[in-house]
PDB file of C-alpha atoms in Angstrom:
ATOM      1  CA  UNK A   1       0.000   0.000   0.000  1.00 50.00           C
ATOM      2  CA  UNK A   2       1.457   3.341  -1.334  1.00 60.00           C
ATOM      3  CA  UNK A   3       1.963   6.080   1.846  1.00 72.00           C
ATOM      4  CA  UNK A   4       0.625   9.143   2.020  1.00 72.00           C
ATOM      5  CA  UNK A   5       0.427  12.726   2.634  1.00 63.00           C
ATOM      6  CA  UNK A   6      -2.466  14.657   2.610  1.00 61.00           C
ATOM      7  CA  UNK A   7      -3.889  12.463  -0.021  1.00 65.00           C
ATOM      8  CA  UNK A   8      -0.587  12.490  -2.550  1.00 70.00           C
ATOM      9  CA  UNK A   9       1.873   9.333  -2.179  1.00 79.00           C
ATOM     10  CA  UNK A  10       5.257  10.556   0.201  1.00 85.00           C
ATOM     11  CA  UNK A  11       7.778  10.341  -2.673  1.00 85.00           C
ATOM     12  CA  UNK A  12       5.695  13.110  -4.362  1.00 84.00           C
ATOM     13  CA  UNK A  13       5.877  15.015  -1.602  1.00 88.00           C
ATOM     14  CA  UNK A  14       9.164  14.475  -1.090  1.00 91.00           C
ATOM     15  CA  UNK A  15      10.071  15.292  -4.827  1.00 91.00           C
ATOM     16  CA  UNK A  16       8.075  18.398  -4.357  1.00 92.00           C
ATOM     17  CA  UNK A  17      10.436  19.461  -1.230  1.00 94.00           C
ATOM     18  CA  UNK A  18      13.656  18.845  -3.220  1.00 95.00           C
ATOM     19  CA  UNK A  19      12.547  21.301  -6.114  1.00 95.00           C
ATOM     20  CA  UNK A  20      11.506  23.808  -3.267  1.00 96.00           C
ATOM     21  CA  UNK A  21      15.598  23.238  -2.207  1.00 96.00           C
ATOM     22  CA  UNK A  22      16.717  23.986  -5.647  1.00 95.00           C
ATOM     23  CA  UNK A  23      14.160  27.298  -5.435  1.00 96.00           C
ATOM     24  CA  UNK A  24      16.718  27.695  -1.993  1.00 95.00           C
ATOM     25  CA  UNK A  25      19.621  27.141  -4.378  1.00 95.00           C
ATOM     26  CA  UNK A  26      19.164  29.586  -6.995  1.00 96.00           C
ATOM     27  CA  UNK A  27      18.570  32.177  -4.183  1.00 96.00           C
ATOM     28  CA  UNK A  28      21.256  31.232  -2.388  1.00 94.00           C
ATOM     29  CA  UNK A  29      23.134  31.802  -6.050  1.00 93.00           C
ATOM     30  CA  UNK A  30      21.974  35.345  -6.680  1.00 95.00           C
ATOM     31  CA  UNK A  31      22.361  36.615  -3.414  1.00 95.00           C
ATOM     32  CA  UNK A  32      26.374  35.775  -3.245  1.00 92.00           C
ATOM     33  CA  UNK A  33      26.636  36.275  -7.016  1.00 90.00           C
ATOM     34  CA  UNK A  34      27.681  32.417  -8.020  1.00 89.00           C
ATOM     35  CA  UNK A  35      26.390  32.173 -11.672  1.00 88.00           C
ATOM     36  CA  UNK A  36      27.411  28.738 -11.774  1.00 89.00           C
ATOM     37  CA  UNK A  37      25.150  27.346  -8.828  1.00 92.00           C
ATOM     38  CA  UNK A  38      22.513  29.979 -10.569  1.00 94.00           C
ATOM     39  CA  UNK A  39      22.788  28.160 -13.582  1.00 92.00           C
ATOM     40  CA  UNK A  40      22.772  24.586 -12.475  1.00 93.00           C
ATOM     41  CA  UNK A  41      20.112  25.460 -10.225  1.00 95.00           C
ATOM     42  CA  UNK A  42      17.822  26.754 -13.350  1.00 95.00           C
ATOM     43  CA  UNK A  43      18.706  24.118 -15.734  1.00 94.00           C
ATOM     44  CA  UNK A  44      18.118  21.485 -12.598  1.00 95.00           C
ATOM     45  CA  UNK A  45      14.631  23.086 -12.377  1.00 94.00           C
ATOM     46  CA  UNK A  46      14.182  22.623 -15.315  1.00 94.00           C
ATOM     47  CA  UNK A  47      14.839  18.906 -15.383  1.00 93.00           C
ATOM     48  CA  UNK A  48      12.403  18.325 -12.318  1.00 94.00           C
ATOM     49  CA  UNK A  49       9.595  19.950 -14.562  1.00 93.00           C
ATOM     50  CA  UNK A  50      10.080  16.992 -17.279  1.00 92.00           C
ATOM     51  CA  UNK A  51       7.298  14.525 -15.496  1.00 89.00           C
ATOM     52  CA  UNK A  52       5.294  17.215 -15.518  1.00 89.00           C
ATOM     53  CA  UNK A  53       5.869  17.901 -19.602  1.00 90.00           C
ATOM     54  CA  UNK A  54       5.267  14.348 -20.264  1.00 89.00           C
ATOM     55  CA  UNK A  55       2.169  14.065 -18.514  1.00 89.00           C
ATOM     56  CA  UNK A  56       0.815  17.140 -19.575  1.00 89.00           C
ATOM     57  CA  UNK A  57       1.960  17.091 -23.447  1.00 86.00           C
ATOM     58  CA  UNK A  58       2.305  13.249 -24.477  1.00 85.00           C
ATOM     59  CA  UNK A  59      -0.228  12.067 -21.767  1.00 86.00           C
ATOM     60  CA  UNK A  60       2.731   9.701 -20.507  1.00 89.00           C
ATOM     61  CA  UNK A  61       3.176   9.432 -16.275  1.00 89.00           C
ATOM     62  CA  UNK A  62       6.297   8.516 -14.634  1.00 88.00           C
ATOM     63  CA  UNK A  63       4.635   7.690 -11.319  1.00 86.00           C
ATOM     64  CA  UNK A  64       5.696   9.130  -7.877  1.00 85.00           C
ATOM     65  CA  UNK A  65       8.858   6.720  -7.303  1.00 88.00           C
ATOM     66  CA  UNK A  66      10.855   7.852 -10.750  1.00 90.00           C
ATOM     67  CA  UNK A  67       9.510  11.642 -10.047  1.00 91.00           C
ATOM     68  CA  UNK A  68      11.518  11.443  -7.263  1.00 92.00           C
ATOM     69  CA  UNK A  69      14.380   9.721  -8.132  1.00 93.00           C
ATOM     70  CA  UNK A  70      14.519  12.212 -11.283  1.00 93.00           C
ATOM     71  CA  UNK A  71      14.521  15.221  -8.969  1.00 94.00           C
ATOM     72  CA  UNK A  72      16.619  13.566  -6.118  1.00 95.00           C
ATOM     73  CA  UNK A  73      19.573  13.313  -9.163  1.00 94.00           C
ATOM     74  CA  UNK A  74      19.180  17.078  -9.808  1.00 94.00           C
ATOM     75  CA  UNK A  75      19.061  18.535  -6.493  1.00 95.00           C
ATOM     76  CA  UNK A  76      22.658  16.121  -5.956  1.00 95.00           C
ATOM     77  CA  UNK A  77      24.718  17.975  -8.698  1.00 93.00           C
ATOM     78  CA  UNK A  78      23.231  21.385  -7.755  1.00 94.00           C
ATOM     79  CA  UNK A  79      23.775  20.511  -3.933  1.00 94.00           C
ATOM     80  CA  UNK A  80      27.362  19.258  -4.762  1.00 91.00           C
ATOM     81  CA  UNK A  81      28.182  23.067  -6.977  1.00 88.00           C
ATOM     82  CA  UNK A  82      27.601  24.304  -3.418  1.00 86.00           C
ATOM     83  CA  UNK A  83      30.687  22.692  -1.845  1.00 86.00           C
ATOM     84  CA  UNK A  84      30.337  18.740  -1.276  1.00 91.00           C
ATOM     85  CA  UNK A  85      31.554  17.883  -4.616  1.00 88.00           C
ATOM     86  CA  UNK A  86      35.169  19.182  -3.253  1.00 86.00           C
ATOM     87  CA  UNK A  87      34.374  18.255   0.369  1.00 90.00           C
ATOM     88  CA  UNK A  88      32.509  14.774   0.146  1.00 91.00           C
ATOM     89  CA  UNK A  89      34.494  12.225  -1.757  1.00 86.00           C
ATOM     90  CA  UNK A  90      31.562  10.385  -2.566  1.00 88.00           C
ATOM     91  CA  UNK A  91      29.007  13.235  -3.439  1.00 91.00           C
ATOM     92  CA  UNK A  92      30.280  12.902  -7.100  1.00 89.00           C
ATOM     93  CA  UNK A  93      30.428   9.239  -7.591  1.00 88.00           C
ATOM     94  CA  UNK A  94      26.815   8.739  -6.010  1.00 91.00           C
ATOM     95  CA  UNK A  95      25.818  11.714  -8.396  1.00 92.00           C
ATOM     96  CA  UNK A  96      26.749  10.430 -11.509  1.00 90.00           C
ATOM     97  CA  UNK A  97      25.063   6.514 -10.555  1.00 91.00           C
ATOM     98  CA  UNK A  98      22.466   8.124  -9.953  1.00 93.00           C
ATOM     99  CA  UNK A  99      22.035  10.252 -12.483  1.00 93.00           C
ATOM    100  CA  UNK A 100      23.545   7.530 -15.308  1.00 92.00           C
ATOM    101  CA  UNK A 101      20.883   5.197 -13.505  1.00 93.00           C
ATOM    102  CA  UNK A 102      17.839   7.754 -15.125  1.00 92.00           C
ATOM    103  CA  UNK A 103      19.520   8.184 -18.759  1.00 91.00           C
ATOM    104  CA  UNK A 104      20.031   4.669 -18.817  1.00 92.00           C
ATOM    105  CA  UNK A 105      16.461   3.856 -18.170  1.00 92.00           C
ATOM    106  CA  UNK A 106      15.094   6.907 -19.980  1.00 91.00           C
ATOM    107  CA  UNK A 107      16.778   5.241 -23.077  1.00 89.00           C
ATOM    108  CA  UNK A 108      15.866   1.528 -22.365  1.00 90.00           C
ATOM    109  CA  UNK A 109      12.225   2.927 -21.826  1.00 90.00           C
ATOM    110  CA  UNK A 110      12.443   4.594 -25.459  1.00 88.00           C
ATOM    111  CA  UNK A 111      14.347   1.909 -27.031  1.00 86.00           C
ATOM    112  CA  UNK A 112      11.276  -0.489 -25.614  1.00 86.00           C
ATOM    113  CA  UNK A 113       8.327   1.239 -26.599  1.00 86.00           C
ATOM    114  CA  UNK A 114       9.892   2.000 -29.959  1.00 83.00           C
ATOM    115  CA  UNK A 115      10.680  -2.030 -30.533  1.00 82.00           C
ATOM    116  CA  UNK A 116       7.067  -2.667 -29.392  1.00 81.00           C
ATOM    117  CA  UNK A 117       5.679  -0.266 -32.142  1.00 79.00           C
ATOM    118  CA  UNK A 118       7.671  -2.060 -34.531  1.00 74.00           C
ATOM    119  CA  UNK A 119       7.105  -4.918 -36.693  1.00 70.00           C
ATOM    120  CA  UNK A 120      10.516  -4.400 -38.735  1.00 69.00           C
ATOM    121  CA  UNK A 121      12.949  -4.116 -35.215  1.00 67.00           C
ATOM    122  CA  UNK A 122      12.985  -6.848 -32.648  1.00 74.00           C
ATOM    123  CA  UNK A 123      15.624  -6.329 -30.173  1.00 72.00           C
ATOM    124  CA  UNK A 124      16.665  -9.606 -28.052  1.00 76.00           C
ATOM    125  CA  UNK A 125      17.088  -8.289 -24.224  1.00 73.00           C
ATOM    126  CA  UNK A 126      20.780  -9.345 -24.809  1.00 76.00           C
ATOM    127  CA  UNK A 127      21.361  -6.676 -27.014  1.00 80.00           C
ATOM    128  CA  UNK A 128      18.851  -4.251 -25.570  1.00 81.00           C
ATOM    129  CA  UNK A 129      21.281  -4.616 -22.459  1.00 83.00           C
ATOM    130  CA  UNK A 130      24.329  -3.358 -24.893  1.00 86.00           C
ATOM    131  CA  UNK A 131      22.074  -0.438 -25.863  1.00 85.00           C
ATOM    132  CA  UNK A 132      21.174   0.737 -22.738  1.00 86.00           C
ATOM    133  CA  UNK A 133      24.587   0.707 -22.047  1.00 88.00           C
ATOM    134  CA  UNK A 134      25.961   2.425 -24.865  1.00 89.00           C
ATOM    135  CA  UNK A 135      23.639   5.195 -24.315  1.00 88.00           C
ATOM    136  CA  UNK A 136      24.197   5.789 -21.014  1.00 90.00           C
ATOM    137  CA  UNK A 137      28.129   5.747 -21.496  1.00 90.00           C
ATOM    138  CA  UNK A 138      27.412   8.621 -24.683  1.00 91.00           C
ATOM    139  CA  UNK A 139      25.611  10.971 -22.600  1.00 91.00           C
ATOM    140  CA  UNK A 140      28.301  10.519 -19.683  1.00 89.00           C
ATOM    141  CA  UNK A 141      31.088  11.505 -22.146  1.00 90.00           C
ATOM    142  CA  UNK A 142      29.089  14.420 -23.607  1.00 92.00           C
ATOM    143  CA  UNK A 143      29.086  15.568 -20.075  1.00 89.00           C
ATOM    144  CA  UNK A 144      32.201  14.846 -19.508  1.00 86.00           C
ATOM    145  CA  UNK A 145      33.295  17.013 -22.322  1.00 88.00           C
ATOM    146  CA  UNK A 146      30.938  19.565 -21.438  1.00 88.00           C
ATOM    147  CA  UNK A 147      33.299  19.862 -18.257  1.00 84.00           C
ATOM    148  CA  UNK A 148      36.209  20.253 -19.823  1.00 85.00           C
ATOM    149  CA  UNK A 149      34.747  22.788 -22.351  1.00 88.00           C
ATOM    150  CA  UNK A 150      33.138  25.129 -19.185  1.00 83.00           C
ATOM    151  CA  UNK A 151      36.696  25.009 -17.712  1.00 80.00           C
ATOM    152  CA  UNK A 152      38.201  26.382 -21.016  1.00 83.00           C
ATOM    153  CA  UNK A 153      35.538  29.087 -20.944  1.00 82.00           C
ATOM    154  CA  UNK A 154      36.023  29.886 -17.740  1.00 77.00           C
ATOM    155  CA  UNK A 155      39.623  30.326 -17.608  1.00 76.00           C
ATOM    156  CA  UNK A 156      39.368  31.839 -21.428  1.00 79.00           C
ATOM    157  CA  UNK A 157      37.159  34.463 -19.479  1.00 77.00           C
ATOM    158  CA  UNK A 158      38.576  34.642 -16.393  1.00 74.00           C
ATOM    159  CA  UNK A 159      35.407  33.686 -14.318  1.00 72.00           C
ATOM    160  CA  UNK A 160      34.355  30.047 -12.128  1.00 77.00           C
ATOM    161  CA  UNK A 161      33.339  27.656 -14.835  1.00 77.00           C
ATOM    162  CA  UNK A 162      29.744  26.272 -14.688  1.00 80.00           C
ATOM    163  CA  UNK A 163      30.612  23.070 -14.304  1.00 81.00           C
ATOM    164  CA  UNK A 164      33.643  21.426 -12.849  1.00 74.00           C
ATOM    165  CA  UNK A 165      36.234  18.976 -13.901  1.00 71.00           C
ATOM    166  CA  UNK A 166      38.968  17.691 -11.429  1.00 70.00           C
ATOM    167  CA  UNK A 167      41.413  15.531 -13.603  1.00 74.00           C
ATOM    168  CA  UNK A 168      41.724  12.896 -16.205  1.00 77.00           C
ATOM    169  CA  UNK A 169      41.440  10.149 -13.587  1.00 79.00           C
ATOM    170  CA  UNK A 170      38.459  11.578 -11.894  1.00 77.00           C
ATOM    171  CA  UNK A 171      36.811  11.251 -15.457  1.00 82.00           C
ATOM    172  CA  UNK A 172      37.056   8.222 -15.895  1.00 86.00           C
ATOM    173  CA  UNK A 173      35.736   7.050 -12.500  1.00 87.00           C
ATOM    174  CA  UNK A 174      32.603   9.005 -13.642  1.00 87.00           C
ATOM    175  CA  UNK A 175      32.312   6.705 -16.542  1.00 89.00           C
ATOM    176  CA  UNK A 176      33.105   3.633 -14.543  1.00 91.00           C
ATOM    177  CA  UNK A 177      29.930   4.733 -12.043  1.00 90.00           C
ATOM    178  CA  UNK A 178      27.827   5.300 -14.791  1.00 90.00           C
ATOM    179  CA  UNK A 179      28.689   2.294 -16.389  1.00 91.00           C
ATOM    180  CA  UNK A 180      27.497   1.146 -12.920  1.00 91.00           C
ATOM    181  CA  UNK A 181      24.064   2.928 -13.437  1.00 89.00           C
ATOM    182  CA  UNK A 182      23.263   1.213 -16.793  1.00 90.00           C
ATOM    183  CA  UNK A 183      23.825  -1.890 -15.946  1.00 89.00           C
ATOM    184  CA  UNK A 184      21.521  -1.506 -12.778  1.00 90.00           C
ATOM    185  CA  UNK A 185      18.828  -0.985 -15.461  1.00 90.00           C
ATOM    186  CA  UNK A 186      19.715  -3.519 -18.162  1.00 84.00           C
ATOM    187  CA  UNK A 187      19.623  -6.089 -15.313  1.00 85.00           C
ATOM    188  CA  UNK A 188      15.952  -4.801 -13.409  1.00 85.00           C
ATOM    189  CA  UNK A 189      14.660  -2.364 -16.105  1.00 79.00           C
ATOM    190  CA  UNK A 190      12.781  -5.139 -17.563  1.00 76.00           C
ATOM    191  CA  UNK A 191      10.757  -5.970 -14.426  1.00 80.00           C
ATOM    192  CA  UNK A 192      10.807  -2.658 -12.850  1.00 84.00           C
ATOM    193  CA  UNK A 193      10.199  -0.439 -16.133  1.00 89.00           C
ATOM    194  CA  UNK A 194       7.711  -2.679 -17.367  1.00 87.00           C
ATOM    195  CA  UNK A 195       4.657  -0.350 -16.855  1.00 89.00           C
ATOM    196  CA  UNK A 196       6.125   3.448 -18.081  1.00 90.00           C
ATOM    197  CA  UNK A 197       7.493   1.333 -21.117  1.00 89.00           C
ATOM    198  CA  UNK A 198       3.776   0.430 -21.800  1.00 89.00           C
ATOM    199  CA  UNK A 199       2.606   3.908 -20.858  1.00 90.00           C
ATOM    200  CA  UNK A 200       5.361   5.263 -23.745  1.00 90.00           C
ATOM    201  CA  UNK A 201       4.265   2.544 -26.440  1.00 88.00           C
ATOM    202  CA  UNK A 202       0.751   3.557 -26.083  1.00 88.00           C
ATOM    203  CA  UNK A 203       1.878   6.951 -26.681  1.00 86.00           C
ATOM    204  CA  UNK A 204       3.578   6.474 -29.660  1.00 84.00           C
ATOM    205  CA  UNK A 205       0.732   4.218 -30.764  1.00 82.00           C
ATOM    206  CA  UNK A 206      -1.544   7.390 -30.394  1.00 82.00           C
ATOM    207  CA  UNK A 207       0.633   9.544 -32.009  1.00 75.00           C
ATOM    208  CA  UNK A 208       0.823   6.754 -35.010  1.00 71.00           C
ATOM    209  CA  UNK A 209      -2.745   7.187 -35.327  1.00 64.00           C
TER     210      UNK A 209
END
C-alpha cells in the first residue's frame, strides 16, 4: 500500500520538497553572485519539470517513485556546486550513478516502446542490455566534455566555470559509475520499467494514429 500525505503518495511530496531546495539554491546563487550554482540550479529546475511535460503534453506518467528519483539526481549535482563535490568524496560518484541510472532507463524505456511499435525491429534483451549501455556511457562523455569545455571558458574568461572537472582520472571514474548505473537498469529495467514502457508505447501508438 502506497503512503501518504495529505492524499498524494510521500515520494511526491518528497520530490516536491527537493525542487523547493533547488528554489533555496538559486537564491542562495543570486544573493552571493555564483552564476554557476545559478545556472545549475535553473537548468536542474528545469529537469524536475520533465514529469510534468510528459504528462501534460504526451499524456505519458512517470509515477511518484521515478519523479523522485529524477529530482533527487538534480538537487545532488546542484547541492554538490555548493561545496560537497570538493568536500565529500563520494558526493560525485553517487551523483553520476544516480544520475547515469535515469539516462540509462530513460533510453531503455524509449528503445522499448519503440521495438514494441515495430514490426521491422525486434531487439533480443541481450542486445537491448548493450544499448542501454551504450547510451548511457554517450551521454556521460558528452558531459564529460561539457566539463572540460566550461573550464576552457572559464579560464578563457577569467570567471568560475559552470561546471567542474577535477582531472583525467576523476573522469574516468565518472564513466566507470555510470557504467554502474546502466547496468543496474539492463539487469531490473525489464521488471521494474515494465509499466512506463507500456505507458510510452501507447503513446507512440496514439501519435501513429
Amino acid at each position: 500500500m502506497t503512503r501518504t500525505v495529505g492524499g498524494a503518495p510521500v515520494s511526491l511530496v518528497l520530490a516536491r520538497l527537493l525542487q523547493a531546495v533547488l528554489v533555496g539554491m538559486f537564491a542562495v546563487g543570486v544573493l552571493t553572485a555564483n552564476v554557476a550554482l545559478v545556472v545549475n540550479a535553473a537548468l536542474a529546475g528545469a529537469v524536475t519539470l520533465v514529469p510534468v511535460v510528459l504528462r501534460r503534453d504526451f499524456r505519458v506518467t512517470l509515477g511518484p517513485g521515478l519523479t523522485l528519483a529524477v529530482t533527487a539526481a538534480a538537487v545532488l549535482h546542484v547541492v554538490g556546486m555548493a561545496g560537497p563535490y570538493e568536500t565529500i568524496w563520494w558526493w560525485d560518484h553517487l551523483t553520476h550513478a544516480l544520475s547515469a541510472t535515469m539516462v540509462a532507463a530513460a533510453g531503455y524505456v524509449v528503445v522499448r516502446a519503440v521495438d514494441e511499435n515495430s514490426d521491422a525491429i525486434r531487439l533480443p534483451q541481450p542486445f537491448l542490455s548493450v544499448v542501454v549501455l551504450v547510451v548511457t556511457l554517450a551521454a556521460g562523455v558528452l558531459w564529460e566534455v561539457a566539463e572540460f569545455a566550461a573550464r576552457f571558458v572559464g579560464e578563457a574568461v577569467g570567471a568560475e566555470p559552470i561546471l567542474v572537472q577535477y582531472s583525467i582520472d576523476d573522469t574516468l571514474l565518472d564513466l566507470v559509475f555510470d557504467a554502474a548505473g546502466a547496468v543496474v537498469v539492463a539487469v531490473f529495467g525489464g521488471s521494474k520499467l515494465s509499466g512506463l514502457t507500456d505507458r510510452v508505447a501507447d503513446a507512440l501508438r496514439s501519435a501513429r494514429e
